XYZ file of C-alpha atoms in Angstrom:
168
model
C 64.696 0.479 117.488
C 68.300 -0.514 116.483
C 69.277 3.232 116.119
C 72.937 2.783 116.999
C 75.410 0.902 114.846
C 79.202 1.253 115.775
C 80.028 0.886 112.198
C 77.968 3.872 110.996
C 79.727 7.162 109.877
C 77.718 10.356 110.242
C 79.131 13.345 108.437
C 77.459 16.562 109.499
C 77.661 19.934 107.659
C 76.262 23.371 108.302
C 75.313 24.957 104.756
C 75.449 28.868 104.867
C 75.878 31.814 102.511
C 72.870 30.963 100.561
C 71.838 33.499 97.397
C 69.063 35.785 98.705
C 67.805 36.819 95.307
C 67.440 35.060 91.727
C 66.611 36.902 88.720
C 63.555 35.682 86.922
C 64.264 35.744 83.118
C 60.868 35.159 82.302
C 59.272 38.295 84.414
C 62.583 40.162 84.241
C 62.406 40.758 87.938
C 64.101 39.850 91.241
C 62.686 37.028 93.659
C 63.746 35.849 96.790
C 65.201 32.325 97.084
C 63.960 31.472 100.343
C 61.328 34.136 101.595
C 61.448 37.921 101.959
C 61.517 38.133 105.633
C 64.843 36.541 105.843
C 67.671 38.563 107.055
C 70.259 39.704 104.502
C 73.676 39.186 105.696
C 74.854 42.750 106.928
C 77.783 43.225 104.764
C 75.230 43.370 101.846
C 72.913 45.877 103.285
C 74.717 48.868 101.350
C 74.368 46.942 97.841
C 71.017 45.513 98.264
C 69.500 47.541 95.347
C 72.639 48.184 93.201
C 73.686 44.437 93.117
C 70.914 42.013 94.361
C 72.499 39.039 92.762
C 75.447 39.079 95.005
C 73.479 39.183 98.105
C 73.618 36.453 100.628
C 70.726 35.614 103.345
C 71.452 34.627 106.998
C 70.032 31.225 106.183
C 71.573 27.763 107.392
C 70.838 24.289 106.715
C 72.185 21.254 108.652
C 72.962 18.445 106.551
C 73.820 14.837 107.590
C 75.298 12.490 104.876
C 73.608 14.501 102.177
C 70.280 14.707 103.558
C 68.885 18.092 104.904
C 68.093 17.679 108.792
C 67.281 21.075 109.645
C 66.422 24.382 108.080
C 66.417 28.100 109.286
C 67.155 31.630 109.151
C 67.401 34.755 110.805
C 64.271 37.013 110.242
C 64.308 40.924 109.168
C 63.015 42.989 112.219
C 63.852 46.514 110.915
C 60.901 48.219 108.987
C 62.955 50.119 106.697
C 65.222 47.045 105.588
C 61.742 45.179 104.953
C 60.463 47.889 102.778
C 63.667 47.824 100.779
C 63.261 44.050 100.221
C 59.556 44.273 99.215
C 60.652 47.052 96.611
C 63.535 44.868 95.151
C 61.140 41.946 94.528
C 58.499 44.397 92.880
C 56.060 45.009 95.492
C 54.353 48.291 95.479
C 54.212 50.283 98.754
C 50.474 49.756 98.579
C 50.544 46.156 97.961
C 53.342 45.623 100.653
C 50.987 47.580 103.145
C 48.037 45.478 102.331
C 49.353 42.053 102.629
C 52.385 42.785 105.400
C 51.588 46.215 107.034
C 50.763 44.560 110.291
C 54.370 43.090 110.340
C 55.946 46.291 109.208
C 54.045 48.262 111.841
C 55.039 45.752 114.641
C 58.789 46.272 113.804
C 58.356 49.876 114.614
C 57.748 49.023 118.173
C 60.968 47.310 118.489
C 61.067 43.428 117.465
C 64.020 42.020 118.891
C 66.480 40.036 116.462
C 64.776 36.678 115.875
C 65.232 33.645 114.009
C 64.586 29.883 114.064
C 65.287 26.293 112.893
C 62.964 23.403 111.857
C 64.723 20.049 112.609
C 63.623 16.992 110.846
C 63.970 14.387 113.385
C 62.316 11.997 111.285
C 64.967 12.202 108.683
C 67.451 11.626 111.219
C 65.851 8.533 112.555
C 65.434 7.180 108.816
C 69.117 7.447 108.619
C 69.957 5.858 111.872
C 67.553 2.954 110.993
C 69.101 2.533 107.431
C 65.576 3.181 105.885
C 65.174 3.994 102.127
C 62.334 6.234 102.794
C 61.106 8.745 105.295
C 57.875 7.138 105.137
C 59.140 4.248 107.263
C 59.637 6.060 110.186
C 56.591 8.816 110.102
C 53.523 7.783 112.285
C 51.225 9.076 109.626
C 53.199 9.391 106.129
C 51.465 10.589 103.296
C 51.504 8.383 100.012
C 53.213 9.505 96.790
C 49.892 11.465 95.939
C 50.579 13.562 99.066
C 47.618 12.102 100.956
C 47.396 10.590 104.270
C 45.414 7.349 104.450
C 44.418 8.374 108.086
C 43.068 11.793 106.847
C 39.347 11.496 106.823
C 39.159 14.224 103.934
C 41.118 11.829 101.868
C 39.123 8.969 102.316
C 35.754 10.827 101.749
C 34.329 10.419 98.219
C 32.411 13.604 98.261
C 33.398 17.351 98.190
C 36.083 17.752 100.803
C 35.127 21.487 101.331
C 31.947 20.665 103.077
C 31.849 19.180 106.345
C 29.040 16.759 107.650
C 27.259 18.625 110.347
C 27.244 15.662 112.555
C 31.089 15.925 112.786
C 30.853 19.610 113.908
């Protein structure tokens, strides 16, 4: 696959300290920059409500030569902290309970600290092969209309919400 070239230079960087909240001028409300289940960095817990704009999330990206290769975050596992985040972004107790009550309830049973990272190995291969587009290294890439030519639903002319009984 010609993945190694001794002249290649690979410059990796970890990007951290992402802002947790952004103020939406249109709605005059705070929104999360990533998602509301990301763990805020501990040094901001005391000032979450009083200074949301200063809060940084416990998020991380791995970048290679300017391309994001992986992204991840630590997640909230404390029900009280999660409720505080819901309140800052304008979720009423009722709305939060209806949408995410199951999750907050599960935290009460002692969910351990948890997080993750999603690597984009296809992006790494793209860079190693000196390709211009990630489409050159993905087995079933989507076109510029976000449709996969290999996806049966995209090739069908009829309503895609209905499935032919013979296919079931």
